[in-house]
Amino acid sequence: MRIKNIKIKALVSLMCFTSAILPFAVQAKSDLRLSISREEMNLIQYPAGITIESSTYYDGDSDDLVTAGLGFTPLSTIVIKPTVAHPAQPTLQELRQLKLNRFIDIKTGEGSLFGFQRKNLTQLFDGKIAGTEILATYKNNEESVGLLVQIPLDFDKNKPCIVAVPSTNSDGLFNAYDIQIRGLWGLRHNCAVVYNDKGLGNGIYDITHQRGFAINGKVQTNNLLFKPNIENRKHYVKTYPNRYAIKQLHSKQNSEERWGEFVLKSIEFAFYQINSHYSPTKKVIFDKDNTLVLVYGATDGGGAALKAGELDKNNTIKGIVAVNPQISPYSETIPVNVKVGEKPSARIEYLSIAEYSTYASLYIPCAVPAIISENKDMNIPFADNYTYAKNRCNALKKAQLLIYGTPKEALEKLRQYGWTPEMERQLPYYYYKETIGLPYQYISAYGHFDVTERMCDYSVASTQKNPLLYTGKVEPLSETDFQQLWGWADGHLPIWLGNESTLLALVNNEDIHSPRRDFYSSSDNKNEIDYNSKGAICLYEKLKDPRVVFGMKQVVASANLNGIKTFIIHGRNNVKQLPDYTSRAYVALNSQVEGINSQLRYIEVENSSYLEGKPPFDNSLVSIDYYGEDAMEWLWANLTNKATLPDSQVIHAMPRIGKIAFTPDATAQNLVPILQTPNSNDIIKKENGELIIPN
């Protein structure tokens, strides 16, 4: 470059002797400077704020990108019990295996209709994918975000592509569904895949022993995913032993506000990695103009995908698929209306997951007897566990949250709020599995609550592990090492050990007997369990706390996707991310915000929920993940081969027929594909700000 500059100066000096051509010399010098500036700008730039923790090549045999060396045949054949040679000091491969070891139920259609392709597996090829994996952290002020880039060995340099996968729920980088379904789709299409943990990760901190997890899963005392500052810690531990802090609940950062930013940063990091990996010089060879960038997320990750689209003003992202997105659309001036089937059009109130999940946690325990009564010919999973439903009803009546205090009254409140009769079979299971943990994590995050505040007299504790005579009492960790929580955790509380006991859970510190889980807790009468009615009512009232209201406003979505081609896929029977307040409201608002420029398609799937079509719901629900992958294929066909995208539509998926746990394998008659030209009676329409959804 120095020699080049000398030549330029000499040339300019020579031309200055001739006044007639001086203007041309000045112009030439200006153009050349501009050219040099452009050349410097085209150099690969290291992304600000990112620290690379490790870079590892996997050979696709002993270890790989998607199964950590386990292979899809074992994962889809037997339940593998994870083995750790030294439980207190697992290797990095063992930690990855702890997270990626999940039993794949091929009856749902995974392995044939979506996900890995079982028919292509052989003794020599078990679906393992070779490539390079780069683990990194992005730090912005006090916030730390985990990033993971996977570059397959057969990355297509001639048709480069990146698939960004924000983590599902509140999980970290190695969520098995993200890597083995969403990430696998990208790797199979020879794309680089980049994951981000949305600023949450497995940020579990053991307050007693002052330890937590590093980004790679190692237990450490410093350089952690999350380390709270606890004043007078020894006094806290003495008063509240066996307690833990969780990043989403107790970081006081409300990361959801920046989910879209984290996705865009992950894409920037992926570009840096593929350029560094393949560029023969230090110049950028892959950019947004020659590289196809797609974002593919589910639940909270689906919400992050949509928020990234709202922030992308540079046309970097070419396509988005959001499955059951946890999203809170909002407008002060634009109302949204939804009409479903023959029902009259209804105005949809803008509500967040904190609001509607708190409402569910308040009324479901009381409503269960009415659910049983109105579905006498149907098996209602976990309904028999609600022995003390009447006590919750009495507590709600006493608090003037019910007039008559009957299960039927509570069920009617749930129906009016958005839970339809078709959803009711899932509600006892949903409350039992999620309990108060779901609304609590969002309220705590939105209110920026500290762990020492013990909001509504709750804290996170290790609980008894033995399912015999299990009552959710606080006990020290046993039967599993703290290190192995890394593998069990999926980003939600409780952390289950099977179906009958928990490793970590929210506990009622003020239980009359001793601190324990809500489901076994008494608020007033030591002889009567009421599922901690005081705690549920307190959370309901917390929704009016100015701190929480402010936090909810921080995370609202505009529904302006900047013309990005987008599919939203939502299960019609989803009890966790209620369609009315998430996808339906978002699509209706988008149709008014973007108008004719909108490229958003909405696919609503009958007989589908947040659950996966596995027992005990294998004969009533289908897997929603099939439709996420189907939508990705449509985007791919459109963006690479200009195929026409399908219209918004209702999919009449059919559950498998048979007794629970004995249903046949799913086929295309169950998982009905998205149609390019659907029946006119199935098309979802947007007219004058109203979303019209056929039955």
mmCIF file of N, CA, C and O in Angstrom, residues 24 27 49-50 74 115 118 131 158 164 167 174 228 263 289 307 326 342 393 401-402 404 563 584 596 685:
data_model
loop_
_atom_site.group_PDB
_atom_site.id
_atom_site.type_symbol
_atom_site.label_atom_id
_atom_site.label_comp_id
_atom_site.label_asym_id
_atom_site.label_seq_id
_atom_site.Cartn_x
_atom_site.Cartn_y
_atom_site.Cartn_z
ATOM 1 N N PHE A 24 -8.825 17.395 -13.796
ATOM 2 C CA PHE A 24 -8.919 15.948 -13.964
ATOM 3 C C PHE A 24 -8.001 15.232 -12.970
ATOM 4 O O PHE A 24 -8.318 14.167 -12.457
ATOM 5 N N GLN A 27 -9.671 15.209 -9.589
ATOM 6 C CA GLN A 27 -10.743 14.219 -9.591
ATOM 7 C C GLN A 27 -10.183 12.806 -9.491
ATOM 8 O O GLN A 27 -10.689 11.962 -8.754
ATOM 9 N N GLY A 49 -17.044 -6.292 21.192
ATOM 10 C CA GLY A 49 -17.677 -6.860 22.380
ATOM 11 C C GLY A 49 -17.669 -8.365 22.471
ATOM 12 O O GLY A 49 -18.186 -8.931 23.439
ATOM 13 N N ILE A 50 -17.105 -9.042 21.474
ATOM 14 C CA ILE A 50 -17.147 -10.504 21.444
ATOM 15 C C ILE A 50 -15.795 -11.095 21.846
ATOM 16 O O ILE A 50 -14.747 -10.646 21.383
ATOM 17 N N PRO A 74 -28.930 -44.488 18.218
ATOM 18 C CA PRO A 74 -29.161 -44.685 19.657
ATOM 19 C C PRO A 74 -30.178 -43.697 20.239
ATOM 20 O O PRO A 74 -31.028 -44.089 21.041
ATOM 21 N N GLY A 115 -36.793 -33.271 10.786
ATOM 22 C CA GLY A 115 -35.603 -33.577 11.566
ATOM 23 C C GLY A 115 -34.643 -34.470 10.797
ATOM 24 O O GLY A 115 -34.583 -34.435 9.560
ATOM 25 N N ARG A 118 -34.059 -40.822 9.029
ATOM 26 C CA ARG A 118 -33.704 -42.174 9.485
ATOM 27 C C ARG A 118 -33.383 -43.101 8.321
ATOM 28 O O ARG A 118 -32.516 -43.978 8.428
ATOM 29 N N GLY A 131 -17.563 -30.751 11.388
ATOM 30 C CA GLY A 131 -17.409 -29.318 11.184
ATOM 31 C C GLY A 131 -16.750 -28.653 12.374
ATOM 32 O O GLY A 131 -16.309 -29.309 13.317
ATOM 33 N N ASN A 158 -20.092 -21.466 -2.608
ATOM 34 C CA ASN A 158 -20.637 -20.862 -3.824
ATOM 35 C C ASN A 158 -22.050 -20.316 -3.619
ATOM 36 O O ASN A 158 -22.463 -19.381 -4.303
ATOM 37 N N ALA A 164 -29.714 -18.375 11.682
ATOM 38 C CA ALA A 164 -29.597 -17.918 13.068
ATOM 39 C C ALA A 164 -30.710 -18.549 13.892
ATOM 40 O O ALA A 164 -31.883 -18.488 13.512
ATOM 41 N N SER A 167 -32.201 -19.176 21.141
ATOM 42 C CA SER A 167 -32.518 -20.352 21.954
ATOM 43 C C SER A 167 -34.001 -20.426 22.308
ATOM 44 O O SER A 167 -34.681 -19.421 22.512
ATOM 45 N N PHE A 174 -27.007 -25.046 24.031
ATOM 46 C CA PHE A 174 -27.011 -26.436 23.600
ATOM 47 C C PHE A 174 -28.375 -27.094 23.794
ATOM 48 O O PHE A 174 -28.463 -28.270 24.134
ATOM 49 N N PRO A 228 -24.604 -13.228 40.931
ATOM 50 C CA PRO A 228 -25.254 -12.088 41.585
ATOM 51 C C PRO A 228 -24.396 -11.520 42.705
ATOM 52 O O PRO A 228 -23.562 -12.216 43.292
ATOM 53 N N VAL A 263 -29.796 -11.310 18.327
ATOM 54 C CA VAL A 263 -29.847 -12.104 17.095
ATOM 55 C C VAL A 263 -28.994 -11.447 16.012
ATOM 56 O O VAL A 263 -28.209 -12.118 15.327
ATOM 57 N N ASP A 289 -25.182 -9.159 0.811
ATOM 58 C CA ASP A 289 -25.638 -9.111 -0.574
ATOM 59 C C ASP A 289 -25.437 -10.424 -1.321
ATOM 60 O O ASP A 289 -26.085 -10.645 -2.341
ATOM 61 N N LYS A 307 -38.359 -10.048 16.634
ATOM 62 C CA LYS A 307 -37.777 -8.776 17.085
ATOM 63 C C LYS A 307 -36.535 -8.426 16.268
ATOM 64 O O LYS A 307 -36.262 -7.243 16.018
ATOM 65 N N GLN A 326 -43.307 -16.487 21.517
ATOM 66 C CA GLN A 326 -43.668 -15.739 22.722
ATOM 67 C C GLN A 326 -43.352 -14.287 22.388
ATOM 68 O O GLN A 326 -42.212 -13.874 22.412
ATOM 69 N N GLU A 342 -67.328 -19.065 12.879
ATOM 70 C CA GLU A 342 -68.619 -18.380 12.883
ATOM 71 C C GLU A 342 -68.787 -17.440 14.073
ATOM 72 O O GLU A 342 -69.819 -16.772 14.201
ATOM 73 N N CYS A 393 -60.324 -22.823 45.401
ATOM 74 C CA CYS A 393 -61.562 -22.096 45.092
ATOM 75 C C CYS A 393 -61.990 -21.232 46.277
ATOM 76 O O CYS A 393 -62.382 -20.064 46.113
ATOM 77 N N LEU A 401 -61.877 -12.880 44.155
ATOM 78 C CA LEU A 401 -61.499 -13.162 42.774
ATOM 79 C C LEU A 401 -62.465 -14.157 42.133
ATOM 80 O O LEU A 401 -62.389 -14.409 40.935
ATOM 81 N N LEU A 402 -63.334 -14.729 42.926
ATOM 82 C CA LEU A 402 -64.486 -15.501 42.470
ATOM 83 C C LEU A 402 -65.693 -15.077 43.307
ATOM 84 O O LEU A 402 -65.540 -14.731 44.491
ATOM 85 N N TYR A 404 -68.755 -17.061 43.526
ATOM 86 C CA TYR A 404 -69.362 -18.238 44.150
ATOM 87 C C TYR A 404 -68.317 -19.250 44.626
ATOM 88 O O TYR A 404 -68.623 -20.136 45.423
ATOM 89 N N GLY A 563 -40.744 -5.663 5.672
ATOM 90 C CA GLY A 563 -40.906 -6.360 4.393
ATOM 91 C C GLY A 563 -40.183 -7.688 4.295
ATOM 92 O O GLY A 563 -40.080 -8.263 3.203
ATOM 93 N N ARG A 584 -51.817 -14.248 16.695
ATOM 94 C CA ARG A 584 -52.988 -13.632 16.053
ATOM 95 C C ARG A 584 -52.926 -12.104 16.169
ATOM 96 O O ARG A 584 -53.143 -11.394 15.173
ATOM 97 N N ILE A 596 -49.797 -3.255 2.500
ATOM 98 C CA ILE A 596 -49.529 -4.044 1.295
ATOM 99 C C ILE A 596 -48.065 -4.455 1.181
ATOM 100 O O ILE A 596 -47.723 -5.329 0.378
ATOM 101 N N LYS A 685 -57.514 -14.596 6.158
ATOM 102 C CA LYS A 685 -57.568 -13.300 5.481
ATOM 103 C C LYS A 685 -57.333 -12.152 6.458
ATOM 104 O O LYS A 685 -57.572 -12.277 7.658
#
